[in-house]
Amino acid sequence: MARILLAVFLMALVSYLPRVTPLVFLRQKIKSPFIQSFLYYVPYAVLGAMTFPAILSATGNTVTALVGFSVALLLAFYEKGLMTVAICASLAVYLCQFFLG
Amino acid sequence: MPNSSLTYQNSTAAENRPSHEFSLGLRHGLPIALGYLPVSFAFGLLAVKGGLPAWVATLISLTNLTSAGQFAGTNLILAGASLLEITLTTLIINLRYLLMSLSLGQKLSPGMTLRQRCLIAFGITDETFTVASLERTAISFPYMVGLIVGPYTGWGTGTLLGGIVCTLLPDNLQNALGITLYAMFIALVLPPAKKSPAVRWVAAVAVGLSSALTWLPGLRLLSAGWRIMIATLIACLYGAYFFPRKEVE
């Protein structure tokens, strides 16, 4: 157990360090328009890269994942709320499993 | 630059009404908190199924507060990996927070103290970062605390519940819950992508690169954390080069 707790502590440490370092050591505003633009695009790029193709293996079955993915795309396209999109995609995966047997 | 003076006024007003800022953050954090419940629930399940006590799973969630990072780290703990391997893998997956903190740091109110910065740094996740940077031009300390409280509570509670009811939940329900976080990501990125061609292209390049890094032979050796990091870097360089922002705050 001590070993596990040590592992948890180390994980916590390396989760915190990348978050805190830029906030503490880079406190002045960045002037360069290029870097400003770069940083502006970070959230969109991160979300894109994290979602696809990882979503295809999120449910243990590519077909149900594709169904959930399509439902999420459709609802998000019509700008439904985060919760609505998440719950409906999950529900679609759940129901789809019955059709696949 | 009229824009910068506007931002300055916003942030001054924000600091004058901390309670309003806090409740605004709280409201913005609520959907994130609810979205975290099923994901953290799934994490609790996975950890307890693998043999960890529910309190250790909850401790991991409350001290790490990451999705991919703690999932990978916990899997390695369960597999009996070395401490070095656990630490390095978690670190690599979490390196993307460097970019997010760097980006978020540019929007923090000028008056924020060192201690406040250290506190909110703990609560930066993919979702809180995205919401804060897309909803606000100047981010105050009370707003950020409000934004973090809900998701943090939801993440911990979900893990504990998942750990406790571990054996009660059927497989097909667990599978269905696996997609919630990704569905939320899509809901975050698609509406702005509809409106802005630049955002559309940046997101498309990121998706294309992460797919290439996942599927192309020879490139598949990279771990998920590296894939996300490399795809993000190149997609943002592409965006900054081809779609430089004219009005930057």
PDB file of C-alpha atoms in Angstrom, chain A residues 1 3-24 26-31 33-61 64-69 72-83 85-87 89-91 93-95 97-98, chain B residues 31 34-35 52-53 59-60 63-66 70 73 77 81 83 86-87 90-91 94 96-98 100-103 105-108 112 114 117-118 121-122 124 126 129-130 134 172-173 175-180 182-192 194-195 198-199 202 206-207 210-211 214-215 228 231-233 235-237 239-241 243-245 248:
ATOM      1  CA  MET A   1       0.000   0.000   0.000  1.00  0.00           C
ATOM      2  CA  ARG A   3       4.185   1.876  -2.668  1.00  0.00           C
ATOM      3  CA  ILE A   4       0.792   2.600  -4.215  1.00  0.00           C
ATOM      4  CA  LEU A   5       0.427   5.795  -2.181  1.00  0.00           C
ATOM      5  CA  LEU A   6       3.891   6.872  -3.255  1.00  0.00           C
ATOM      6  CA  ALA A   7       2.882   6.280  -6.878  1.00  0.00           C
ATOM      7  CA  VAL A   8      -0.265   8.355  -6.323  1.00  0.00           C
ATOM      8  CA  PHE A   9       1.818  11.168  -4.841  1.00  0.00           C
ATOM      9  CA  LEU A  10       4.225  11.130  -7.797  1.00  0.00           C
ATOM     10  CA  MET A  11       1.324  11.153 -10.235  1.00  0.00           C
ATOM     11  CA  ALA A  12      -0.189  14.127  -8.414  1.00  0.00           C
ATOM     12  CA  LEU A  13       3.159  15.935  -8.589  1.00  0.00           C
ATOM     13  CA  VAL A  14       3.592  15.477 -12.338  1.00  0.00           C
ATOM     14  CA  SER A  15      -0.040  16.461 -12.871  1.00  0.00           C
ATOM     15  CA  TYR A  16       0.463  19.727 -10.998  1.00  0.00           C
ATOM     16  CA  LEU A  17       3.882  20.823 -12.260  1.00  0.00           C
ATOM     17  CA  PRO A  18       2.951  21.361 -15.943  1.00  0.00           C
ATOM     18  CA  ARG A  19      -0.076  23.364 -14.812  1.00  0.00           C
ATOM     19  CA  VAL A  20       1.631  25.636 -12.325  1.00  0.00           C
ATOM     20  CA  THR A  21       4.977  26.325 -14.015  1.00  0.00           C
ATOM     21  CA  PRO A  22       3.759  28.689 -16.773  1.00  0.00           C
ATOM     22  CA  LEU A  23       1.459  30.558 -14.358  1.00  0.00           C
ATOM     23  CA  VAL A  24       4.301  31.254 -11.941  1.00  0.00           C
ATOM     24  CA  LEU A  26       5.690  33.527 -17.166  1.00  0.00           C
ATOM     25  CA  ARG A  27       3.719  36.386 -15.706  1.00  0.00           C
ATOM     26  CA  GLN A  28       4.144  39.126 -18.306  1.00  0.00           C
ATOM     27  CA  LYS A  29       1.846  39.399 -21.321  1.00  0.00           C
ATOM     28  CA  ILE A  30       3.179  37.978 -24.568  1.00  0.00           C
ATOM     29  CA  LYS A  31       3.430  40.705 -27.229  1.00  0.00           C
ATOM     30  CA  PRO A  33       0.933  38.360 -32.554  1.00  0.00           C
ATOM     31  CA  PHE A  34       2.212  35.011 -33.796  1.00  0.00           C
ATOM     32  CA  ILE A  35       2.478  33.516 -30.309  1.00  0.00           C
ATOM     33  CA  GLN A  36      -0.801  35.143 -29.292  1.00  0.00           C
ATOM     34  CA  SER A  37      -2.522  33.515 -32.265  1.00  0.00           C
ATOM     35  CA  PHE A  38      -0.822  30.209 -31.503  1.00  0.00           C
ATOM     36  CA  LEU A  39      -2.078  30.215 -27.910  1.00  0.00           C
ATOM     37  CA  TYR A  40      -5.552  31.277 -29.028  1.00  0.00           C
ATOM     38  CA  TYR A  41      -5.860  28.089 -31.094  1.00  0.00           C
ATOM     39  CA  VAL A  42      -4.600  25.730 -28.366  1.00  0.00           C
ATOM     40  CA  PRO A  43      -8.016  24.788 -26.851  1.00  0.00           C
ATOM     41  CA  TYR A  44      -9.477  23.877 -30.241  1.00  0.00           C
ATOM     42  CA  ALA A  45      -6.458  21.852 -31.287  1.00  0.00           C
ATOM     43  CA  VAL A  46      -6.275  19.996 -27.959  1.00  0.00           C
ATOM     44  CA  LEU A  47      -9.938  19.060 -28.070  1.00  0.00           C
ATOM     45  CA  GLY A  48      -9.669  17.912 -31.684  1.00  0.00           C
ATOM     46  CA  ALA A  49      -6.581  15.795 -31.074  1.00  0.00           C
ATOM     47  CA  MET A  50      -7.964  14.282 -27.869  1.00  0.00           C
ATOM     48  CA  THR A  51     -11.318  13.340 -29.353  1.00  0.00           C
ATOM     49  CA  PHE A  52     -10.386  11.669 -32.605  1.00  0.00           C
ATOM     50  CA  PRO A  53      -9.535   8.846 -33.096  1.00  0.00           C
ATOM     51  CA  ALA A  54      -9.659   8.047 -29.350  1.00  0.00           C
ATOM     52  CA  ILE A  55     -13.464   8.210 -29.375  1.00  0.00           C
ATOM     53  CA  LEU A  56     -13.587   5.157 -31.650  1.00  0.00           C
ATOM     54  CA  SER A  57     -12.257   2.943 -28.867  1.00  0.00           C
ATOM     55  CA  ALA A  58     -14.175   4.622 -26.032  1.00  0.00           C
ATOM     56  CA  THR A  59     -16.964   2.035 -25.826  1.00  0.00           C
ATOM     57  CA  GLY A  60     -15.144  -1.218 -26.479  1.00  0.00           C
ATOM     58  CA  ASN A  61     -16.881  -1.591 -29.865  1.00  0.00           C
ATOM     59  CA  THR A  64     -21.413   1.577 -31.098  1.00  0.00           C
ATOM     60  CA  ALA A  65     -18.690   4.197 -30.787  1.00  0.00           C
ATOM     61  CA  LEU A  66     -19.441   5.432 -34.322  1.00  0.00           C
ATOM     62  CA  VAL A  67     -23.131   5.674 -33.495  1.00  0.00           C
ATOM     63  CA  GLY A  68     -22.419   7.672 -30.317  1.00  0.00           C
ATOM     64  CA  PHE A  69     -19.937   9.812 -32.259  1.00  0.00           C
ATOM     65  CA  ALA A  72     -22.713  13.821 -30.622  1.00  0.00           C
ATOM     66  CA  LEU A  73     -21.707  15.466 -33.936  1.00  0.00           C
ATOM     67  CA  LEU A  74     -25.321  16.050 -34.944  1.00  0.00           C
ATOM     68  CA  LEU A  75     -26.427  17.513 -31.604  1.00  0.00           C
ATOM     69  CA  ALA A  76     -23.281  19.630 -31.252  1.00  0.00           C
ATOM     70  CA  PHE A  77     -23.796  20.948 -34.767  1.00  0.00           C
ATOM     71  CA  TYR A  78     -27.217  22.229 -33.693  1.00  0.00           C
ATOM     72  CA  GLU A  79     -25.477  23.759 -30.653  1.00  0.00           C
ATOM     73  CA  LYS A  80     -27.149  21.729 -27.914  1.00  0.00           C
ATOM     74  CA  GLY A  81     -25.713  22.046 -24.398  1.00  0.00           C
ATOM     75  CA  LEU A  82     -22.737  20.012 -23.143  1.00  0.00           C
ATOM     76  CA  MET A  83     -24.936  17.846 -20.925  1.00  0.00           C
ATOM     77  CA  VAL A  85     -24.843  16.069 -26.092  1.00  0.00           C
ATOM     78  CA  ALA A  86     -23.039  13.894 -23.539  1.00  0.00           C
ATOM     79  CA  ILE A  87     -26.152  12.131 -22.266  1.00  0.00           C
ATOM     80  CA  ALA A  89     -24.455  10.117 -27.132  1.00  0.00           C
ATOM     81  CA  SER A  90     -24.180   7.820 -24.129  1.00  0.00           C
ATOM     82  CA  LEU A  91     -27.812   6.754 -24.464  1.00  0.00           C
ATOM     83  CA  VAL A  93     -24.360   3.782 -27.416  1.00  0.00           C
ATOM     84  CA  TYR A  94     -26.366   2.017 -24.726  1.00  0.00           C
ATOM     85  CA  LEU A  95     -29.357   1.358 -26.991  1.00  0.00           C
ATOM     86  CA  GLN A  97     -25.677  -2.447 -27.973  1.00  0.00           C
ATOM     87  CA  PHE A  98     -29.040  -4.179 -27.828  1.00  0.00           C
TER      88      PHE A  98
ATOM     89  CA  PRO B  31     -22.224  21.309 -16.960  1.00  0.00           C
ATOM     90  CA  LEU B  34     -22.204  16.822 -14.484  1.00  0.00           C
ATOM     91  CA  GLY B  35     -20.171  15.698 -17.482  1.00  0.00           C
ATOM     92  CA  LEU B  52      -7.584  -0.795  -5.488  1.00  0.00           C
ATOM     93  CA  PRO B  53      -9.727   0.208  -2.485  1.00  0.00           C
ATOM     94  CA  LEU B  59      -7.636   9.960  -3.444  1.00  0.00           C
ATOM     95  CA  ILE B  60      -6.178   9.649  -6.953  1.00  0.00           C
ATOM     96  CA  THR B  63      -5.024  14.800  -6.014  1.00  0.00           C
ATOM     97  CA  ASN B  64      -4.580  14.318  -9.772  1.00  0.00           C
ATOM     98  CA  LEU B  65      -7.738  15.764 -11.292  1.00  0.00           C
ATOM     99  CA  THR B  66      -6.858  14.628 -14.813  1.00  0.00           C
ATOM    100  CA  GLN B  70      -4.719   9.289 -14.010  1.00  0.00           C
ATOM    101  CA  GLY B  73      -1.156   5.992 -14.250  1.00  0.00           C
ATOM    102  CA  ILE B  77      -0.160   0.813 -10.860  1.00  0.00           C
ATOM    103  CA  ALA B  81       4.828  -1.116 -13.250  1.00  0.00           C
ATOM    104  CA  LEU B  83       7.465   4.036 -10.098  1.00  0.00           C
ATOM    105  CA  ILE B  86       4.249   5.420 -13.801  1.00  0.00           C
ATOM    106  CA  THR B  87       5.658   8.899 -13.204  1.00  0.00           C
ATOM    107  CA  THR B  90       1.689  10.418 -16.377  1.00  0.00           C
ATOM    108  CA  LEU B  91       4.044  13.353 -16.916  1.00  0.00           C
ATOM    109  CA  ASN B  94       0.026  15.808 -18.724  1.00  0.00           C
ATOM    110  CA  ARG B  96      -0.347  19.322 -22.692  1.00  0.00           C
ATOM    111  CA  TYR B  97      -1.253  21.326 -19.581  1.00  0.00           C
ATOM    112  CA  LEU B  98       1.920  23.352 -20.200  1.00  0.00           C
ATOM    113  CA  MET B 100      -3.005  25.328 -21.650  1.00  0.00           C
ATOM    114  CA  SER B 101      -1.501  27.122 -18.645  1.00  0.00           C
ATOM    115  CA  LEU B 102       0.618  29.211 -20.981  1.00  0.00           C
ATOM    116  CA  SER B 103      -2.493  30.161 -22.941  1.00  0.00           C
ATOM    117  CA  GLY B 105      -1.904  32.764 -18.122  1.00  0.00           C
ATOM    118  CA  GLN B 106      -2.246  35.415 -20.825  1.00  0.00           C
ATOM    119  CA  LYS B 107      -5.842  36.074 -19.794  1.00  0.00           C
ATOM    120  CA  LEU B 108      -5.493  36.196 -16.009  1.00  0.00           C
ATOM    121  CA  MET B 112      -3.639  38.005  -9.322  1.00  0.00           C
ATOM    122  CA  LEU B 114       1.339  34.197  -6.674  1.00  0.00           C
ATOM    123  CA  ARG B 117      -2.040  31.495  -9.313  1.00  0.00           C
ATOM    124  CA  CYS B 118      -0.722  28.398  -7.537  1.00  0.00           C
ATOM    125  CA  ALA B 121      -3.268  26.022 -11.458  1.00  0.00           C
ATOM    126  CA  PHE B 122      -4.412  22.884  -9.651  1.00  0.00           C
ATOM    127  CA  ILE B 124      -6.845  23.564 -14.842  1.00  0.00           C
ATOM    128  CA  ASP B 126      -9.120  20.363 -20.545  1.00  0.00           C
ATOM    129  CA  PHE B 129      -9.398  25.626 -19.450  1.00  0.00           C
ATOM    130  CA  THR B 130     -11.563  25.554 -22.552  1.00  0.00           C
ATOM    131  CA  LEU B 134     -13.700  30.713 -24.526  1.00  0.00           C
ATOM    132  CA  ASN B 172     -23.118  -2.344 -21.514  1.00  0.00           C
ATOM    133  CA  LEU B 173     -23.810   0.585 -19.191  1.00  0.00           C
ATOM    134  CA  ASN B 175     -19.407   1.028 -22.267  1.00  0.00           C
ATOM    135  CA  ALA B 176     -22.102   3.647 -22.817  1.00  0.00           C
ATOM    136  CA  LEU B 177     -20.547   5.886 -20.155  1.00  0.00           C
ATOM    137  CA  GLY B 178     -17.187   5.647 -21.908  1.00  0.00           C
ATOM    138  CA  ILE B 179     -18.259   8.061 -24.619  1.00  0.00           C
ATOM    139  CA  THR B 180     -19.571  10.932 -22.452  1.00  0.00           C
ATOM    140  CA  TYR B 182     -15.660  12.759 -25.861  1.00  0.00           C
ATOM    141  CA  ALA B 183     -19.241  13.802 -26.622  1.00  0.00           C
ATOM    142  CA  MET B 184     -18.659  16.810 -24.371  1.00  0.00           C
ATOM    143  CA  PHE B 185     -15.443  17.664 -26.241  1.00  0.00           C
ATOM    144  CA  ILE B 186     -17.388  17.627 -29.507  1.00  0.00           C
ATOM    145  CA  ALA B 187     -20.054  19.898 -28.013  1.00  0.00           C
ATOM    146  CA  LEU B 188     -17.282  22.318 -26.989  1.00  0.00           C
ATOM    147  CA  VAL B 189     -15.470  22.473 -30.314  1.00  0.00           C
ATOM    148  CA  LEU B 190     -18.157  22.179 -32.996  1.00  0.00           C
ATOM    149  CA  PRO B 191     -20.172  25.391 -32.410  1.00  0.00           C
ATOM    150  CA  PRO B 192     -17.115  27.719 -32.616  1.00  0.00           C
ATOM    151  CA  LYS B 194     -19.067  26.340 -37.396  1.00  0.00           C
ATOM    152  CA  LYS B 195     -18.586  30.080 -37.045  1.00  0.00           C
ATOM    153  CA  ALA B 198      -9.746  29.318 -38.785  1.00  0.00           C
ATOM    154  CA  VAL B 199     -10.987  27.263 -35.839  1.00  0.00           C
ATOM    155  CA  VAL B 202      -7.018  24.153 -36.818  1.00  0.00           C
ATOM    156  CA  ALA B 206      -5.273  18.433 -35.178  1.00  0.00           C
ATOM    157  CA  VAL B 207      -7.703  15.575 -35.856  1.00  0.00           C
ATOM    158  CA  SER B 210      -3.684  12.576 -34.304  1.00  0.00           C
ATOM    159  CA  SER B 211      -5.274  10.064 -36.692  1.00  0.00           C
ATOM    160  CA  THR B 214      -2.420   6.664 -34.365  1.00  0.00           C
ATOM    161  CA  TRP B 215      -2.745   4.657 -37.560  1.00  0.00           C
ATOM    162  CA  ILE B 228      -1.932  14.964 -28.490  1.00  0.00           C
ATOM    163  CA  ALA B 231      -0.845  17.269 -33.067  1.00  0.00           C
ATOM    164  CA  THR B 232      -1.664  20.343 -30.952  1.00  0.00           C
ATOM    165  CA  LEU B 233       1.706  22.000 -31.573  1.00  0.00           C
ATOM    166  CA  ALA B 235      -2.115  22.509 -35.645  1.00  0.00           C
ATOM    167  CA  CYS B 236      -1.539  25.719 -33.638  1.00  0.00           C
ATOM    168  CA  LEU B 237       1.578  26.624 -35.639  1.00  0.00           C
ATOM    169  CA  GLY B 239      -3.285  28.308 -37.368  1.00  0.00           C
ATOM    170  CA  ALA B 240      -0.936  31.066 -36.236  1.00  0.00           C
ATOM    171  CA  TYR B 241       0.801  31.090 -39.630  1.00  0.00           C
ATOM    172  CA  PHE B 243      -4.839  32.549 -39.770  1.00  0.00           C
ATOM    173  CA  PRO B 244      -3.037  35.170 -37.649  1.00  0.00           C
ATOM    174  CA  ARG B 245      -5.487  36.907 -35.355  1.00  0.00           C
ATOM    175  CA  VAL B 248      -5.833  40.156 -30.118  1.00  0.00           C
TER     176      VAL B 248
END
